Coordinates of C-alpha atoms and ligand atoms in Angstrom, one line a residue:
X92 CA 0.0 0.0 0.0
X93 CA 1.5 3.3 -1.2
X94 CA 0.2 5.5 1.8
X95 CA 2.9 8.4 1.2
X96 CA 0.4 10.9 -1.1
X97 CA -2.6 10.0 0.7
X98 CA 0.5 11.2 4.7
X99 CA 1.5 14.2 3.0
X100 CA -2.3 15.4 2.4
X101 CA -3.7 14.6 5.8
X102 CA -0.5 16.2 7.2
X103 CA -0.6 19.3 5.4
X104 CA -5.0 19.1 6.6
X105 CA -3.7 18.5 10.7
X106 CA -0.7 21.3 10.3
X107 CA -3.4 23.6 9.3
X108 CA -5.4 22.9 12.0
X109 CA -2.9 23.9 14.6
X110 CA -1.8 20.4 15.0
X111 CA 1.5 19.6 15.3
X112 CA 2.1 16.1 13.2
X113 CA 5.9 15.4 14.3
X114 CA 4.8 15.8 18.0
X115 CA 2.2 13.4 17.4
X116 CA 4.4 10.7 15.3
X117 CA 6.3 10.6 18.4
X118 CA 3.4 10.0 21.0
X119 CA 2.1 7.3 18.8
X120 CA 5.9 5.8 19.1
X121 CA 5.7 5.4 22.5
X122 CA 2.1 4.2 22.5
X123 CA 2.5 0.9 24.8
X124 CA -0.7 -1.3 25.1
X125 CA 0.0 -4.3 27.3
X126 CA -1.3 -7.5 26.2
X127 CA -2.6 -10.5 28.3
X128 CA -1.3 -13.9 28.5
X129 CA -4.6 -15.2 28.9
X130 CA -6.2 -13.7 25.6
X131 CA -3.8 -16.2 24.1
X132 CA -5.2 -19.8 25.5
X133 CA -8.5 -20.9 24.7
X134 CA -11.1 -19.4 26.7
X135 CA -14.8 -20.3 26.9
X136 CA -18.4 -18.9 28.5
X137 CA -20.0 -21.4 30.9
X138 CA -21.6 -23.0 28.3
X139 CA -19.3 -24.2 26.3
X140 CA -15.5 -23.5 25.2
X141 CA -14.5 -24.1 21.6
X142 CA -10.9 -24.8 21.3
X143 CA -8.7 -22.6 18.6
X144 CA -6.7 -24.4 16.4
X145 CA -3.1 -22.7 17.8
X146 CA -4.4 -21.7 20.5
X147 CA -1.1 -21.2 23.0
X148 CA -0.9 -24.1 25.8
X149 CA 1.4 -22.4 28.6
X150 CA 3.1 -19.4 29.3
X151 CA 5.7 -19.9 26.7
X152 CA 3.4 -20.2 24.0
X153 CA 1.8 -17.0 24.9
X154 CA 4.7 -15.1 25.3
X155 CA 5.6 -15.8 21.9
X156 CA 2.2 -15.0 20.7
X157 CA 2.2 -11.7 22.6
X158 CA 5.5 -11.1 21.0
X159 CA 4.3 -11.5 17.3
X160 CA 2.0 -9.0 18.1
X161 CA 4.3 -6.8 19.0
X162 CA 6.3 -7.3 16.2
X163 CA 3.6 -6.5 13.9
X164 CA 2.2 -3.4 16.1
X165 CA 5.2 -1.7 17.8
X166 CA 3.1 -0.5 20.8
X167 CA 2.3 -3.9 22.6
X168 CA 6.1 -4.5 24.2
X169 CA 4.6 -6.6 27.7
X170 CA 3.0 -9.1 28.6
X171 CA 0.3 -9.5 31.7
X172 CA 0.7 -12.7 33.5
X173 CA -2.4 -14.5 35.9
X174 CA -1.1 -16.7 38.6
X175 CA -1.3 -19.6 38.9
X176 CA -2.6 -20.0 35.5
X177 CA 1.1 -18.9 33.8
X178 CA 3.1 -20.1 37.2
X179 CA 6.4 -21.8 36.4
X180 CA 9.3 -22.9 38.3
X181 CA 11.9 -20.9 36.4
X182 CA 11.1 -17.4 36.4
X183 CA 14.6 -16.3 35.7
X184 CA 14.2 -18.6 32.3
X185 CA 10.9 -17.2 31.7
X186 CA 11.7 -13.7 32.2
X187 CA 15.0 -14.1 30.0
X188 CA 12.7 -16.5 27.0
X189 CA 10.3 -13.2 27.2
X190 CA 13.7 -10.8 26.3
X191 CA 14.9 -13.1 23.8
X192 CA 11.6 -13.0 21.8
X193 CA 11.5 -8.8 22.7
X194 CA 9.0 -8.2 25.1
X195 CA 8.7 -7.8 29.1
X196 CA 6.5 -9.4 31.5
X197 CA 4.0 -6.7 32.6
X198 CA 1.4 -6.9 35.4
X199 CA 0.9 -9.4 38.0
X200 CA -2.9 -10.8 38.5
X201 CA -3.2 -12.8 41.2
X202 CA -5.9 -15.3 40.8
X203 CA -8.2 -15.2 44.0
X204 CA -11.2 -16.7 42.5
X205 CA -10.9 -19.9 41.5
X206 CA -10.1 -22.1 44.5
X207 CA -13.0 -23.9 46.3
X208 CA -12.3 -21.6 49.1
X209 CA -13.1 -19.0 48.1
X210 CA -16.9 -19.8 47.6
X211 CA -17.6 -16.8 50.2
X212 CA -14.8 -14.4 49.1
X213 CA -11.1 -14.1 49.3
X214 CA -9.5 -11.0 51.9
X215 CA -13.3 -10.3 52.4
X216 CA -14.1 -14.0 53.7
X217 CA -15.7 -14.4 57.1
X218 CA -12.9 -17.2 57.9
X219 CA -9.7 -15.6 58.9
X220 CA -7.6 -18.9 57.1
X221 CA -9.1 -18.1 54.0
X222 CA -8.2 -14.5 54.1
X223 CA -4.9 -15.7 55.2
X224 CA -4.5 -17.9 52.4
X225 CA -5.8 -14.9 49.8
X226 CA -2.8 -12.6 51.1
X227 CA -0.3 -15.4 51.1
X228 CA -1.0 -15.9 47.1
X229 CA -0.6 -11.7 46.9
X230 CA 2.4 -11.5 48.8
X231 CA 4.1 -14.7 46.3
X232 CA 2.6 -12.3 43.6
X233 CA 4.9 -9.5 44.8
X234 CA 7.5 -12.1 45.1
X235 CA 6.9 -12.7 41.2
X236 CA 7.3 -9.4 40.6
X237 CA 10.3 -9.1 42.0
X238 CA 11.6 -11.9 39.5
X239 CA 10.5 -11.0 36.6
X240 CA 10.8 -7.3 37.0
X241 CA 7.2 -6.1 36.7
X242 CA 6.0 -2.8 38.6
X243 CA 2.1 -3.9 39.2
X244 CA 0.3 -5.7 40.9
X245 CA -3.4 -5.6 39.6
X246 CA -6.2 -7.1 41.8
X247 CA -9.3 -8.4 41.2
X248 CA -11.5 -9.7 43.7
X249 CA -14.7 -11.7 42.6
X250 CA -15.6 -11.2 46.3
X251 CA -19.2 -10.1 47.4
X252 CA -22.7 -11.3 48.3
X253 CA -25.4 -13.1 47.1
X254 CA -28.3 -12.2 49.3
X255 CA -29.1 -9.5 51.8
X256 CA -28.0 -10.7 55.3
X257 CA -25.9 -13.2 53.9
X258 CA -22.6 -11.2 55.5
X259 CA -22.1 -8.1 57.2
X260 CA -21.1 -5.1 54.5
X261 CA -19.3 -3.0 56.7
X262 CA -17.5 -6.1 58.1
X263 CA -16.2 -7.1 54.9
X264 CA -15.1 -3.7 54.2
X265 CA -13.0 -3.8 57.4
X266 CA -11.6 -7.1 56.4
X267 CA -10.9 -6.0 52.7
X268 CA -9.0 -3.1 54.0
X269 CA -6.5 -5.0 56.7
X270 CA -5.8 -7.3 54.3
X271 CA -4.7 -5.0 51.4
X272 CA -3.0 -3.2 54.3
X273 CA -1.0 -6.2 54.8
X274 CA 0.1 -6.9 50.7
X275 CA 0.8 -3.4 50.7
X276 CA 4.0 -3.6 52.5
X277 CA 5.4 -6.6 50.2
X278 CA 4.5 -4.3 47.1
X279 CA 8.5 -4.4 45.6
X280 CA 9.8 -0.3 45.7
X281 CA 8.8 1.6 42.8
X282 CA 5.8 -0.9 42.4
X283 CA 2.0 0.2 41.9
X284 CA -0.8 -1.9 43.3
X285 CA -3.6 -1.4 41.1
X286 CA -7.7 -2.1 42.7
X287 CA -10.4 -3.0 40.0
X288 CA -13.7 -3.0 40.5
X289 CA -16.2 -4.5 39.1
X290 CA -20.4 -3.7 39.9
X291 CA -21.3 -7.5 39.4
X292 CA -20.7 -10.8 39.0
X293 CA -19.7 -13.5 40.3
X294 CA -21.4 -11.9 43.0
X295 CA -25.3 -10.4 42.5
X296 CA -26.6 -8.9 45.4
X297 CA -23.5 -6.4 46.0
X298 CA -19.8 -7.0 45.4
X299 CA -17.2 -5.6 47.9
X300 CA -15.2 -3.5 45.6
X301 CA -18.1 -2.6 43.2
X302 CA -17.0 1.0 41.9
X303 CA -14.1 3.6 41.3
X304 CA -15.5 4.7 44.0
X305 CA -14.9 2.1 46.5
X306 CA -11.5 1.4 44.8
X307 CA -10.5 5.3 45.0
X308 CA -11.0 5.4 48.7
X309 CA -9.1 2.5 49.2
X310 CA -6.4 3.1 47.6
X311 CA -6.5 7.0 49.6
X312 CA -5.9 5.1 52.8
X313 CA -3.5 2.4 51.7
X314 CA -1.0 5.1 50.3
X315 CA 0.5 6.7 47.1
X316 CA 1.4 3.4 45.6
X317 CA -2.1 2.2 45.1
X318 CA -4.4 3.1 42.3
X319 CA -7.6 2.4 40.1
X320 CA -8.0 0.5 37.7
X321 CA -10.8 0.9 35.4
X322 CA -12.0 -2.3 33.2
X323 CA -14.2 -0.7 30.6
X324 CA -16.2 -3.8 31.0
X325 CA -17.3 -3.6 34.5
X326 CA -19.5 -0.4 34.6
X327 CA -23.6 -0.3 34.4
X328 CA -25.1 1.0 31.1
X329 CA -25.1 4.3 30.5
X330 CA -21.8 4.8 32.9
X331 CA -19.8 7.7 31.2
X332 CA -16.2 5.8 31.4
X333 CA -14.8 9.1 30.6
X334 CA -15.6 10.9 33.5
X335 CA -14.5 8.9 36.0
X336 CA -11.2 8.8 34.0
X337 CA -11.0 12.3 34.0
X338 CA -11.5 12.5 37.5
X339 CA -9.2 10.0 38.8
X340 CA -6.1 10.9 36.4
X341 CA -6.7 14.9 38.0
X342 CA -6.5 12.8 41.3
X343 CA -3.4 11.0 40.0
X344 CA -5.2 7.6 40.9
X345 CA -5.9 6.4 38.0
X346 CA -3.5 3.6 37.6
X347 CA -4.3 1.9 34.5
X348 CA -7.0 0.1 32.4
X349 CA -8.7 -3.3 31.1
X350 CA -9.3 -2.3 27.8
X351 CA -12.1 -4.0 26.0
X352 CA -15.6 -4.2 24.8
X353 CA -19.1 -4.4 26.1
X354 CA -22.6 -4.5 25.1
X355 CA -24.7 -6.2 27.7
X356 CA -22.4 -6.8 30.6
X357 CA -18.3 -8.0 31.2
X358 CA -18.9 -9.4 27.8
X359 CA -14.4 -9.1 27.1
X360 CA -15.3 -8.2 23.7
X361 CA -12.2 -6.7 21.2
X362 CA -11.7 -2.8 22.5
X363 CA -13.7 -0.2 20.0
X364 CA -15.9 -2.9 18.2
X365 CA -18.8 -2.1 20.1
X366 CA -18.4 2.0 21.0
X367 CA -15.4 3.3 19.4
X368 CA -16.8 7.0 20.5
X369 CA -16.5 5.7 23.5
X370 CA -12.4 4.5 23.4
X371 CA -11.7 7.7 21.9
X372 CA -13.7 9.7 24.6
X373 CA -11.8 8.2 27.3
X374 CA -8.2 8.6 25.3
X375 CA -9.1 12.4 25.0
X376 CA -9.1 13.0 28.2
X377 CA -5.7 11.1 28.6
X378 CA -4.2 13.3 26.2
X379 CA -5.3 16.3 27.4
X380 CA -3.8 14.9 30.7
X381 CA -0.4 15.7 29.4
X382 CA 2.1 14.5 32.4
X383 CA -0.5 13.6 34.5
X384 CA -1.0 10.2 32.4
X385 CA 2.6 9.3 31.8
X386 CA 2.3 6.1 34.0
X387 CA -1.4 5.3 33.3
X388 CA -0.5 1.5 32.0
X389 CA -2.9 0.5 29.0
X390 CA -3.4 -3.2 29.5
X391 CA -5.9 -5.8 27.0
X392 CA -8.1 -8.1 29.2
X393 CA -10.4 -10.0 27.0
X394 CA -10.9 -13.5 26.2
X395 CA -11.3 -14.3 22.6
X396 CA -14.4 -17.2 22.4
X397 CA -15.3 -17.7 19.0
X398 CA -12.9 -15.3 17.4
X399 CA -9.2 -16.3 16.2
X400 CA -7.1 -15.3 19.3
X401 CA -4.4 -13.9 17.4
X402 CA -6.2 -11.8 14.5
X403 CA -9.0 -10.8 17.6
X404 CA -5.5 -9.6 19.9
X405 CA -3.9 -7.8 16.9
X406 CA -7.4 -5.8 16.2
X407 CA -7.3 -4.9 19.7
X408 CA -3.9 -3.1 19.5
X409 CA -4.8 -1.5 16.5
X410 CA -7.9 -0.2 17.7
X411 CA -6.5 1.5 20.7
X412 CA -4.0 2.9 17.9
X413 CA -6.7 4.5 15.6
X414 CA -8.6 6.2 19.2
X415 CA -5.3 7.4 20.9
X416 CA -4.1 8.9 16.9
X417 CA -7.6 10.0 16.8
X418 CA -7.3 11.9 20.4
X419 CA -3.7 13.1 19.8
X420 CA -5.4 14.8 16.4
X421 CA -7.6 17.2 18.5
X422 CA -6.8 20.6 18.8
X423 CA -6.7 21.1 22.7
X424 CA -6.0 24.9 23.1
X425 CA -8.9 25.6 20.5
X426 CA -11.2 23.2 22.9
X427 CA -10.2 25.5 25.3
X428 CA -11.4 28.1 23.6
X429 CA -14.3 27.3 22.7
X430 CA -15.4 26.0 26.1
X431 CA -14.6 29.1 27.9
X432 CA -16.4 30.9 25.2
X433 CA -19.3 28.8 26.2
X434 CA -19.6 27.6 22.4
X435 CA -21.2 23.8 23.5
X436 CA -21.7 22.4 19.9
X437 CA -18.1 24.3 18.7
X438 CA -16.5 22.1 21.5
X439 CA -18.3 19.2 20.7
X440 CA -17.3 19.5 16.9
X441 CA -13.9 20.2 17.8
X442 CA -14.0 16.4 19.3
X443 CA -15.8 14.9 16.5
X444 CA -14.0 16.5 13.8
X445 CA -11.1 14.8 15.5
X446 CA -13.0 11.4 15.2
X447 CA -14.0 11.6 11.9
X448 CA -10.8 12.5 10.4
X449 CA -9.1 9.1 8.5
X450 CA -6.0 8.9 10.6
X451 CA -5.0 5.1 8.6
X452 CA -2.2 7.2 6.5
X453 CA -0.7 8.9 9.4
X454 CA -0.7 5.2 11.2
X455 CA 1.3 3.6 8.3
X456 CA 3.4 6.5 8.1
X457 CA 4.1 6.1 12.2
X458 CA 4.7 2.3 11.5
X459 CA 6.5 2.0 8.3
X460 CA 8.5 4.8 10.8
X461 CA 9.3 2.3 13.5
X462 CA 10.2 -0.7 11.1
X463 CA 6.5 -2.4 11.2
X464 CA 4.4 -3.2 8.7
X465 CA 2.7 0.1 7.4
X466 CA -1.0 -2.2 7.7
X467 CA -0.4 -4.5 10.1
X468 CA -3.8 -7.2 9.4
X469 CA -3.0 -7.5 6.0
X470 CA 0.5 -8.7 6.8
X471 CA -0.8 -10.9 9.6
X472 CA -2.9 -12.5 6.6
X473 CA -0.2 -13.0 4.6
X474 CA 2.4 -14.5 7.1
X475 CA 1.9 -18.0 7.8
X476 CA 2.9 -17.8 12.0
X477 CA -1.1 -18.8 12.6
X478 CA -0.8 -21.6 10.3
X479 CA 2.5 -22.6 11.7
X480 CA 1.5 -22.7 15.5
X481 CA -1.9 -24.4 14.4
X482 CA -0.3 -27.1 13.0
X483 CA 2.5 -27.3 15.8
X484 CA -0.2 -27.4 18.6
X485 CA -3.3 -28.3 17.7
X486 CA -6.9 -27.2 18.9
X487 CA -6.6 -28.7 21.9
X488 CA -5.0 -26.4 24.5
X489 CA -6.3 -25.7 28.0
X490 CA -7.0 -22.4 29.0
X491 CA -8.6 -20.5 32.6
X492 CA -6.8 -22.9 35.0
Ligands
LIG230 C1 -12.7 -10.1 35.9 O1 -13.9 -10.0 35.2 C2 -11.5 -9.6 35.1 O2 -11.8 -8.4 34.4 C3 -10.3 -9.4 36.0 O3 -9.5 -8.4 35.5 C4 -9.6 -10.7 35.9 O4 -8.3 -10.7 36.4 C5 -9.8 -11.0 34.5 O5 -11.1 -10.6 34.2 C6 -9.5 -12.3 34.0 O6 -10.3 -13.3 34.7
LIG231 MN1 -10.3 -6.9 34.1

């Protein structure tokens, strides 16, 4: 694809829209969206899982997966590990196989939903063991970290109720806070321990960490090196993602994201399929940010059921590419402008102008630029790395445990 004509024109439109392109190539450089190890492996609903035919069996697997895409993007230079799911007893080897292949091992997720003891929660558990058990598996987490050289620890907690009376609210609360208390102090220095939320499910009648809200306040009390994360699949209908993002990066607690896409509920659909206003929204505000966002870490947490994991993962990078390109593209000071002026719909089509504006050239320009291919699916479907790993592995590969 000869993109060059079609760059020059939309740089010479941008330029005279008070945008400067060479600051933007360079953002879009540095654009780092993390992908997980788990979007990899074959994943399922509770009805059924279909296996992928190359579908990555252990961590290895999915490292070099994650690394492929990262060859063909340029932005997706980590990999997010669950545990136990990617545990190994060589993390030295693992960390140095992730080098050879060109990426880094990213965040930590503990895994404190899956064992039969948890049936009533993890930290939030009425039986002290079992909380004791949930921070032992945190604090190996942090020891993890420490060997492979990743700075977060991101938590998820499937913990909550079922029925009204079935435990005391405020109780768990109290229990939820000592123990995150407690992993706090084996967070490694420098590390960030990130709190997501989530307003339902597993749990129905009300879930201990259910909101920003409830994650912000935590994270207040346990100290400057926890944060928010925000899942873009975990909020009610109608929840304007970009405010809360807004609000916790001016708070300088937002700590990162679980990019991906929802319709009806946690549905881990691929990022900007279902509301790419919506991606774009929330990357606005980022880059309006300035400094404020430099360590918001961008992380992928879907699980690809029907679609093929690797063309469903590289979509997902390039669609956070196209909203952050389309948010870099917007002429902030003129925003500005326009808001103080009181102009509503001239601020609002300062946005959308932004949005509609065909930013593909400027991408391949940016890509050719770092040494990747200028369109990234079409060399994906002309490579034969999905053909090769379905014959070398088969359809067959577990995933989720
Ligand atoms: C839960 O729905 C979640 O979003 C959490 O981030 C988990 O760690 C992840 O999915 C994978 O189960
Ligand atoms: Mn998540």
């Amino acid at each position: 694809m000869d993109h060059q004509a079609d760059y020059e024109r939309l740089a010479g439109k941008l330029t005279a829209r008070g945008i400067d392109v060479e600051a933007v190539k360079v953002k879009l450089k540095t654009q780092h969206v993390e992908t997980p190890s788990w979007g990899y492996g074959n994943s399922g609903t509770r009805f059924q899982t279909f296996g992928w035919p190359g579908a990555a069996r252990d961590v290895y697997e999915k490292i070099a997966d994650a690394a492929y895409i990262h060859k063909l993007t340029g932005i997706a230079p980590t990999v997010a590990l669950h545990i136990p799911w990617d545990k190994t007893d060589d993390w030295d080897g693992l960390a140095g196989y992730a080098e050879g292949k060109g990426v880094g091992i990213g965040a930590i997720n503990p895994n404190l939903f899956q064992d039969q003891e948890y049936k009533l929660g993890s930290i939030t558990n009425p039986n002290p063991a079992v909380r004791e058990q949930a921070i032992a598996h945190m604090v190996e987490c942090c020891e993890i970290m420490k060997k492979t050289g990743s700075d977060i620890l991101s938590l998820w907690f499937a913990d909550g109720t079922n029925y009204a009376g079935q435990d005391s609210i405020s109780g768990r609360k109290q229990r939820m806070e000592a123990a995150l208390a407690e992993v706090y102090k084996y967070l490694p220095e420098g590390a960030r321990m990130l709190i997501e939320y989530k307003f339902f499910e597993p749990a129905f009648y009300h879930t201990d960490f259910a909101d920003w809200g409830t994650a912000y306040a935590t994270a207040l009390k346990l100290g400057e090196q926890a944060q928010v994360l925000v899942d873009t699949g975990h909020h009610a209908p109608g929840t304007n993602i970009a405010h809360i993002v807004a609000f916790l990066l001016d708070e300088g607690r937002l700590g990162g994201f679980h990019l991906n896409a929802r319709k009806y509920a946690d549905d881990d659909l691929i990022v900007g399929t279902v509301n790419p206003f919506e991606v774009f929204e929330i990357y606005t505000e980022l880059a309006a940010a300035g400094e404020k966002a430099k360590d918001v870490a961008y992380m992928i947490d879907q699980s690809h059921n029907i679609e093929p994991k690797l063309e469903a993962m590289l979509l997902s990078v390039l669609n956070c590419q196209r909203a952050y390109a389309k948010a870099l593209i917007v002429n902030y000071d003129g925003l500005r402008q326009k808001q103080h002026a009181g102009d509503v719909l001239g601020g609002h089509m300062t946005l959308t102008e932004a949005f509609e504006t065909d930013v593909e050239p400027l991408l391949a320009q940016v890509r050719v630029e770092m040494g990747c291919p200028a369109d990234p699916m079409a060399f994906y479907h002309a490579d034969d790395y999905a053909k090769k790993v379905a014959d070398e592995r088969g359809s067959g590969g577990k995933g989720w445990t």
